[in-house]
Coordinates of C-alpha atoms and ligand atoms in Angstrom, one line a residue:
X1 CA -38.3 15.5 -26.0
X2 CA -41.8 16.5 -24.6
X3 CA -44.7 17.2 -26.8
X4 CA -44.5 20.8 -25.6
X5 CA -40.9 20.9 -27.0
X6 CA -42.2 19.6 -30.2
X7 CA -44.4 22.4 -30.6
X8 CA -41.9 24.5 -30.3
X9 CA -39.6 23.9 -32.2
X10 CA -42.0 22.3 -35.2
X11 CA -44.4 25.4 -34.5
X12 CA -46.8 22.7 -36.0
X13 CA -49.4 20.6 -33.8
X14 CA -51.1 17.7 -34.8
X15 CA -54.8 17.0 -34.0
X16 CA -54.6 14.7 -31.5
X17 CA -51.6 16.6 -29.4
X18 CA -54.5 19.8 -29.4
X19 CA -56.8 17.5 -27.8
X20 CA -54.1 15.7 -25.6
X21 CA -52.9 19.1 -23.9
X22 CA -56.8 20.6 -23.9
X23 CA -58.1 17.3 -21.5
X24 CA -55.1 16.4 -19.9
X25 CA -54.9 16.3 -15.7
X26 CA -51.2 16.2 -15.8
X27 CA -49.9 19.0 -14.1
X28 CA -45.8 18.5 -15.1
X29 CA -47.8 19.2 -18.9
X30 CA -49.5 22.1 -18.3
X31 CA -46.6 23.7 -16.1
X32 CA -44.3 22.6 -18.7
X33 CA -46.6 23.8 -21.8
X34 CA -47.4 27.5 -19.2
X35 CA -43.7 27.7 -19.0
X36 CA -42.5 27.1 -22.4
X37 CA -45.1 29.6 -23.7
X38 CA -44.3 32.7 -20.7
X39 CA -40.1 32.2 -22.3
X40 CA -41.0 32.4 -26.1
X41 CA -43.4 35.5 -25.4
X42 CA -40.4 37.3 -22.8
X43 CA -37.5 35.9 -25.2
X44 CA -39.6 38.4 -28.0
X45 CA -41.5 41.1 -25.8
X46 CA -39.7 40.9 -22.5
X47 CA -41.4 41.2 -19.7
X48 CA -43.2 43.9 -21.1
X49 CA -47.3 43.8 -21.8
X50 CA -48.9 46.4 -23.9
X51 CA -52.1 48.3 -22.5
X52 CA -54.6 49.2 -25.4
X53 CA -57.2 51.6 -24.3
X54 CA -61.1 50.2 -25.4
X55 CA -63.5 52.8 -26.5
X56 CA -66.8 50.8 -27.2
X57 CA -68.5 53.2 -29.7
X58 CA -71.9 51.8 -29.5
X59 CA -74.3 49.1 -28.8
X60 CA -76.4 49.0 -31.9
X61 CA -75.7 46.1 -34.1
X62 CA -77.3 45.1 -37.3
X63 CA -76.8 41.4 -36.8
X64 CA -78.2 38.3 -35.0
X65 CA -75.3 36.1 -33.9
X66 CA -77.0 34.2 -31.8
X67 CA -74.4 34.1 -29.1
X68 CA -74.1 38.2 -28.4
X69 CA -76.2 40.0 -26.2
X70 CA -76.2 43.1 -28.5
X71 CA -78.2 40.7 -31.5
X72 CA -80.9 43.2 -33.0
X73 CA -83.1 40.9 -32.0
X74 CA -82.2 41.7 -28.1
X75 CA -85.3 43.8 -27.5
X76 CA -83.9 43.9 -23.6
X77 CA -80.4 45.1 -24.7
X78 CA -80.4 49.2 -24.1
X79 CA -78.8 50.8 -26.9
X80 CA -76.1 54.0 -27.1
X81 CA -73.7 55.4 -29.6
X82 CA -71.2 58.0 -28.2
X83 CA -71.0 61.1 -29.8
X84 CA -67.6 62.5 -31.8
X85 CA -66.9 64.5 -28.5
X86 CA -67.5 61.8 -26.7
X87 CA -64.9 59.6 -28.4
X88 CA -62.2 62.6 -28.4
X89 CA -63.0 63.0 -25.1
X90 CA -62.4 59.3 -24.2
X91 CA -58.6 59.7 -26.5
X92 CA -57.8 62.5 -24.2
X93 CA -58.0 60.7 -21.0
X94 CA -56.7 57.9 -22.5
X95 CA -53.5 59.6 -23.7
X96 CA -53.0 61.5 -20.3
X97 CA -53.1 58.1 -18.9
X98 CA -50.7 56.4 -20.8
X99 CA -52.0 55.0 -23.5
X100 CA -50.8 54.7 -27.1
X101 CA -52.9 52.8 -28.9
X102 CA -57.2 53.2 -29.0
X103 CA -59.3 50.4 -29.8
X104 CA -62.4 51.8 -31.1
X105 CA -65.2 48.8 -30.6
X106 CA -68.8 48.4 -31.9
X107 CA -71.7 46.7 -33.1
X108 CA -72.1 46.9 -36.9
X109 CA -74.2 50.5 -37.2
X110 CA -75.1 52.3 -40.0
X111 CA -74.7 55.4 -38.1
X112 CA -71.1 54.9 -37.9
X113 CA -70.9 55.3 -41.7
X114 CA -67.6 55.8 -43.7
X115 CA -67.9 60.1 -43.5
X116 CA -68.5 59.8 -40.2
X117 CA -65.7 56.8 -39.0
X118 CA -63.3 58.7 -41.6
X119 CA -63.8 61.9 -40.1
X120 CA -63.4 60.4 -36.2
X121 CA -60.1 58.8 -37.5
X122 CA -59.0 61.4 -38.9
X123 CA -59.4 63.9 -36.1
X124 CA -57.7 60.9 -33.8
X125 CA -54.6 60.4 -36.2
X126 CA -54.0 64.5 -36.8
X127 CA -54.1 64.6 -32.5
X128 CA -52.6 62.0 -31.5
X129 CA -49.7 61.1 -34.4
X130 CA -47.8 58.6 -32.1
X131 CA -50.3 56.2 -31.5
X132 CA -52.3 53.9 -33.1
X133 CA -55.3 53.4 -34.0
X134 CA -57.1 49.6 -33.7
X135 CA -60.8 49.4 -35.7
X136 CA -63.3 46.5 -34.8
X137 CA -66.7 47.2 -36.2
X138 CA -67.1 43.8 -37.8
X139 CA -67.9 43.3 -41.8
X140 CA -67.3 46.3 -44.1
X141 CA -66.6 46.8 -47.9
X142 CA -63.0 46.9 -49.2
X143 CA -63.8 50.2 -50.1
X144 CA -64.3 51.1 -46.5
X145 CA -61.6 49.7 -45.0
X146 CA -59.5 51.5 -47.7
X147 CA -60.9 54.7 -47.0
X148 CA -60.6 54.0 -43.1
X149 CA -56.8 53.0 -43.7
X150 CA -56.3 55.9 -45.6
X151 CA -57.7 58.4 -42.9
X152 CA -55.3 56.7 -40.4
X153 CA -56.4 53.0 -39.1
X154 CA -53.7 50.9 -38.9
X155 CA -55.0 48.1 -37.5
X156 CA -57.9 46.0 -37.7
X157 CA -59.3 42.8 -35.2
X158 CA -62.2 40.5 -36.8
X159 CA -62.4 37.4 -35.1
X160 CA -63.2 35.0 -37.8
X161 CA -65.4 33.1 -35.2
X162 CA -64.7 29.6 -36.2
X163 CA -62.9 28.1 -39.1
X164 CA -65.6 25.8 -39.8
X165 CA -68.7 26.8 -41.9
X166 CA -70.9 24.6 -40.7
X167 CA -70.1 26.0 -37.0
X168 CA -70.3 29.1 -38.4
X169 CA -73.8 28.5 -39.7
X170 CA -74.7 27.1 -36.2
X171 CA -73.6 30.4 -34.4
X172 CA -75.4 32.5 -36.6
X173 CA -78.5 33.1 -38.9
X174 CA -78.6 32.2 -42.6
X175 CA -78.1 35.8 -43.7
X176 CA -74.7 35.9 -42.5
X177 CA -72.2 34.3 -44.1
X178 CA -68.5 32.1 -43.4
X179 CA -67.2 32.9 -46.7
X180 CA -67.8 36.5 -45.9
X181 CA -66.0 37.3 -43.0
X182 CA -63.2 35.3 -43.9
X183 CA -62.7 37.2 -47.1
X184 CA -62.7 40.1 -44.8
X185 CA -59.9 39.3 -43.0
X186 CA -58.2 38.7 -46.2
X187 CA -59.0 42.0 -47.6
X188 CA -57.7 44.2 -44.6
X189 CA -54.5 42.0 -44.4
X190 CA -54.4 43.7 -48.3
X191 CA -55.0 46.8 -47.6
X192 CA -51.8 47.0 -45.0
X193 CA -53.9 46.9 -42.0
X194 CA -51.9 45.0 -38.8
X195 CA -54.9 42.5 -38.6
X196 CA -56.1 40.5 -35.4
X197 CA -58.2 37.3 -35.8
X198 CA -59.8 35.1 -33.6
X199 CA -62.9 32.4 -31.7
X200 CA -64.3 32.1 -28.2
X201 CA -63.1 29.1 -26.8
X202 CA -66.4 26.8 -25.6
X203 CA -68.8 28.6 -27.8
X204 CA -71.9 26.2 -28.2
X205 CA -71.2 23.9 -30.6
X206 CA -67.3 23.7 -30.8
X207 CA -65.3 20.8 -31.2
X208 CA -61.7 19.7 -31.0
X209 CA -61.8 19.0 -34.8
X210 CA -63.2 23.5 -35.2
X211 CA -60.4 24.3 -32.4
X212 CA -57.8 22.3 -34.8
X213 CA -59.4 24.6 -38.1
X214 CA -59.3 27.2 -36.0
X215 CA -55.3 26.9 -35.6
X216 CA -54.6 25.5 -39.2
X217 CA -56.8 29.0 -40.0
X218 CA -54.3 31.6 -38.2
X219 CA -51.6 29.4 -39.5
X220 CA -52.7 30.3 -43.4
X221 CA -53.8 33.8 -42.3
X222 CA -50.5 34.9 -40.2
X223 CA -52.2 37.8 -39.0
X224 CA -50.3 40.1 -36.2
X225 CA -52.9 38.9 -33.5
X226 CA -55.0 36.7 -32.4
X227 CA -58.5 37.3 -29.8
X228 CA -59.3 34.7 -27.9
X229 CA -61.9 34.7 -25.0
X230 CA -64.2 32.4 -23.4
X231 CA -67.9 32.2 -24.6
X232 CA -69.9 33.2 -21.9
X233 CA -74.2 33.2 -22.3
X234 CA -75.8 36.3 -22.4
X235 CA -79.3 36.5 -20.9
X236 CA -82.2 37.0 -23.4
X237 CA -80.2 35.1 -26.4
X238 CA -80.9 32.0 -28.1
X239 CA -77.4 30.6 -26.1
X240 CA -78.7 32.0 -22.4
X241 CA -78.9 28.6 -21.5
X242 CA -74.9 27.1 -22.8
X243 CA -72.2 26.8 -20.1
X244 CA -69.7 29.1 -20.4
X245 CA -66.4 28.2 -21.8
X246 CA -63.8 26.6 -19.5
X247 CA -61.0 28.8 -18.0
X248 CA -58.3 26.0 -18.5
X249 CA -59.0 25.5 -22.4
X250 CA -58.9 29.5 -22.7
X251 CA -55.4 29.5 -20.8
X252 CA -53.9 25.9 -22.9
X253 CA -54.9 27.8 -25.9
X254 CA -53.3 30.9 -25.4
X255 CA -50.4 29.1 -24.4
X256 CA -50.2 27.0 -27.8
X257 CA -51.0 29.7 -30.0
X258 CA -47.8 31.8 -28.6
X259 CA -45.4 28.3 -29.2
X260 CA -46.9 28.5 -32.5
X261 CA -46.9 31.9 -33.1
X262 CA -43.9 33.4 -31.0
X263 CA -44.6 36.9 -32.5
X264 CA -48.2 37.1 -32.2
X265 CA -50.0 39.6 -30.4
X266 CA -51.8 37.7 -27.7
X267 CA -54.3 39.1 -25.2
X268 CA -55.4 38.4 -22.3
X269 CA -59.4 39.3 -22.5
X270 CA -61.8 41.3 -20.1
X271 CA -63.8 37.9 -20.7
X272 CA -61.3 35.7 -19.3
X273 CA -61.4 38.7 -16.5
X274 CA -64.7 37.8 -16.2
X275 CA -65.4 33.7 -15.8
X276 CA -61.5 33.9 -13.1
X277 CA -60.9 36.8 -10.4
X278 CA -57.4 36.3 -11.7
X279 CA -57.9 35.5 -15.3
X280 CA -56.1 38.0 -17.1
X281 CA -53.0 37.4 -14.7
X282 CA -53.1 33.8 -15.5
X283 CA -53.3 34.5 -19.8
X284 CA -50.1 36.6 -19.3
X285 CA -48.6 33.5 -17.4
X286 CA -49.8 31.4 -20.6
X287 CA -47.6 33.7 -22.9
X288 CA -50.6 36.4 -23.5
X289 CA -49.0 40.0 -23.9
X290 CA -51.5 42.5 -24.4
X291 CA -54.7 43.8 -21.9
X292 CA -57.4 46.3 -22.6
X293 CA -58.9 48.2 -20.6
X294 CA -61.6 50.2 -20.8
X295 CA -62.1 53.4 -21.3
X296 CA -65.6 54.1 -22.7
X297 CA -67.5 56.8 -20.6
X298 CA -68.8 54.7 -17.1
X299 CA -72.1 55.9 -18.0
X300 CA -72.4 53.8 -20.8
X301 CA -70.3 50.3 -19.9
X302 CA -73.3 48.4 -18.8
X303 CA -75.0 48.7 -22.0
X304 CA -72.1 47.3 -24.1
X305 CA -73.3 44.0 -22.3
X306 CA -72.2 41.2 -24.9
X307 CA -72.2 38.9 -22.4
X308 CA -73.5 38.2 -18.7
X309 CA -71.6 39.4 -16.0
X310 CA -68.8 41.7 -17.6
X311 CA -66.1 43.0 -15.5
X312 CA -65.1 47.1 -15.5
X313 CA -68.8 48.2 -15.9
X314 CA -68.1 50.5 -12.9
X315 CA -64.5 51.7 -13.0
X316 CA -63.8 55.3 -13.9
X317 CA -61.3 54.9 -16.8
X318 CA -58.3 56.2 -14.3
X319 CA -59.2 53.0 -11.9
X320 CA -59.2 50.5 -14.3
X321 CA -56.0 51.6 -15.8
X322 CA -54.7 51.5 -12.1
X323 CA -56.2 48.8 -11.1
X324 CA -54.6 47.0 -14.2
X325 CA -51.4 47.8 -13.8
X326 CA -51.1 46.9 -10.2
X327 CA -52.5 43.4 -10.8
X328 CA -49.7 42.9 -13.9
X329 CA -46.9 44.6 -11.6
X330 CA -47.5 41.8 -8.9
X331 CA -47.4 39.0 -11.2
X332 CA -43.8 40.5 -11.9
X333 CA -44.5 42.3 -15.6
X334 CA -44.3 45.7 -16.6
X335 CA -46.8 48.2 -18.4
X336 CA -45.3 49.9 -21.0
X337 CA -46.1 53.4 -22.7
X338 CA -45.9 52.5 -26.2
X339 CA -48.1 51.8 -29.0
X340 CA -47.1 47.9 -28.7
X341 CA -46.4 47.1 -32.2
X342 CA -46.1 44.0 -33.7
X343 CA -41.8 42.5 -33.7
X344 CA -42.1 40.4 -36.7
Ligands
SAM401 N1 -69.3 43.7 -34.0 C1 -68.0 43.4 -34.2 C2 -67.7 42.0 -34.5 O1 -68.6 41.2 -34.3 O2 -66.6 41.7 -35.0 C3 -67.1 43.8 -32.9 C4 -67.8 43.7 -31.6 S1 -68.2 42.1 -31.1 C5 -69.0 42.4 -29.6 C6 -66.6 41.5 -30.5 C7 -66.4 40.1 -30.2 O3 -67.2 39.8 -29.0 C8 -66.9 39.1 -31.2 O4 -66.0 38.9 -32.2 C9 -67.2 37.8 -30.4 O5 -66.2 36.9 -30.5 C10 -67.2 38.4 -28.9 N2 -68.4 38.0 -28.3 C11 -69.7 38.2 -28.6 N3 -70.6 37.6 -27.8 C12 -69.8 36.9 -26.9 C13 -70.1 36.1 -25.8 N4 -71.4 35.8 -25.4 N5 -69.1 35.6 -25.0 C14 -67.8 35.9 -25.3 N6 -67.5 36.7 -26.4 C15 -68.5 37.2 -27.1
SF4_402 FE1 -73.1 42.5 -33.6 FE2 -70.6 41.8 -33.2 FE3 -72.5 41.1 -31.5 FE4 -72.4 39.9 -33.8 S1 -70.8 39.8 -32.2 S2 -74.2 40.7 -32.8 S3 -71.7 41.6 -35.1 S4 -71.8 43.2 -31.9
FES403 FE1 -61.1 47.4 -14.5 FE2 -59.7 46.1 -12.5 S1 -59.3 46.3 -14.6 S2 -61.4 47.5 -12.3

């Protein structure tokens, strides 16, 4: 039996297989670990992937991670919030173009308060009753996330960043804390919410003992799905100067995350877009099921510049929905209309 057989059928991986399958050159292994994880995500999802549609509220953001280009402390970084009509208006096309569930996206901003998220919610869920609606503005209160929930959220993505604290207190300042965001996660996963976790894969500092944390982490937390993207540096941050993740650890880790996870809801990022001309192409071949594309107002895109170099920043939402779908069609999958929830 092969180690990616073991996985499998264990849906448990030791330490030193992680590292094993992340370094190999082997090329039977990494067709054989590709393959394995493309049948246990078609023998749940078919050959179906899921298009959520990204609406990227605003670029403001409280915080410093020192790895983000929006950091409040990115006196370079132009700064916009969209406007309620703004966002409805973004819904609409993104309805009319197929899509059944919208990701609303943002830096943390005291702007978009709890009357003000509660009331955009609101208006989404009373418009658009079949489809979901996906939150990720970072750290809240439980009472917020209640109250969001309540108006009509359903779901919820926080990467937790790393499993490790003391990687987590190398990736950002002292005011922020581990503990934190992982009770976050915790809280949400209370509260009902479909929740979505998740790490960039080569951020400074990481190491095949955080990657394995970082797995024994989504393993405690179960959550419905997991985000995972390559780092890449952001000009004008204290991490300008870091090589960007690798490509091949982003794909191996999509791919054992699905054998450990068959049910997981697995993207394939706009980052991975980004550092590979094919990239998201190649996370669905490594079992990812899910793409976002964007559809913030064009006018906008280039300001919600996390990183360097971000694909999409000039597509009208119509073109990147096309242009999506063609590149999964060739690969041999199918878009779906359909809010893409998750078969567990
Ligand atoms: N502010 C919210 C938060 O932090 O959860 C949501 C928006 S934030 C931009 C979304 C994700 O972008 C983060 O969780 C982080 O993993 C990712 N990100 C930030 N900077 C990045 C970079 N330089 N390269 C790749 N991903 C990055
Ligand atoms: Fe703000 Fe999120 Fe960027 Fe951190 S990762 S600076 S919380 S937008
Ligand atoms: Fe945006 Fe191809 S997905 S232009």
């Amino acid at each position: 039996m092969s180690l990616i057989d073991d996985i499998r059928m264990t849906r448990d991986i030791s330490r030193e297989t992680l590292e094993q399958l992340l370094t190999t050159d082997d090329k039977e292994s990494i067709e054989d670990l590709r393959r394995q994880a493309r049948e246990v995500a078609t023998e749940v999802y078919g050959n179906k992937i899921f298009m959520r549609g990204l609406i990227e509220l605003t670029s403001h953001c409280k915080n410093d991670c020192l790895y983000c280009g929006l950091r409040r402390s990115n006196t370079t970084a132009s700064r916009y919030r969209l406007t309620d009509e703004e966002i409805y208006a973004c819904c609409a096309t993104g309805y009319r173009l197929g899509f059944r569930t919208f990701v609303m996206q943002g830096g943390e901003d005291g702007w978009f308060d709890d009357k003000r998220m509660c009331r955009i919610v609101s208006t989404i869920r009373k418009q658009y009753p079949d489809c979901a609606i996906t939150l990720s503005l970072g750290e809240r209160s439980r009472e917020s996330y209640q109250a969001l929930f309540d108006a009509g959220a359903n779901r919820y993505l926080l990467r937790h960043e790393t499993a490790s604290a003391e990687h987590y207190a190398r990736l950002h300042p002292a005011e922020m804390s581990f503990q934190h965001r992982i009770d976050c996660l915790w809280t949400l996963k209370e509260i009902g919410y479909q929740v979505g976790c998740g790490f960039m894969v080569g951020s400074p500092y990481q190491t095949f003992d955080t990657l394995y944390a970082d797995l024994q982490f989504i393993r405690e937390l179960q959550p419905q799905m997991v985000g995972i993207g390559p780092f890449i540096s952001a000009h004008d941050t204290p991490f300008a100067d870091f090589p960007n993740g690798k490509v091949t650890y982003t794909l191996r880790l999509l791919a054992i995350i699905r054998l450990l996870h068959p049910h997981v809801l697995l993207p394939a990022t706009t980052a991975l877009g980004t550092l590979h001309p094919h990239g998201r192409e190649l996370g669905i071949q490594f079992g990812a099921n899910v793409v976002m594309p964007n559809l913030s107002p064009v006018e906008h895109r280039k300001d919600y510049s996390i990183y360097d170099n971000k694909i999409c920043t000039g597509e009208e939402s119509a073109e990147c929905r096309a242009c999506t779908e063609g590149r999964i069609r060739k690969i041999g999958y199918e878009t779906v209309v359909d809010r893409g929830d998750y078969k567990g």
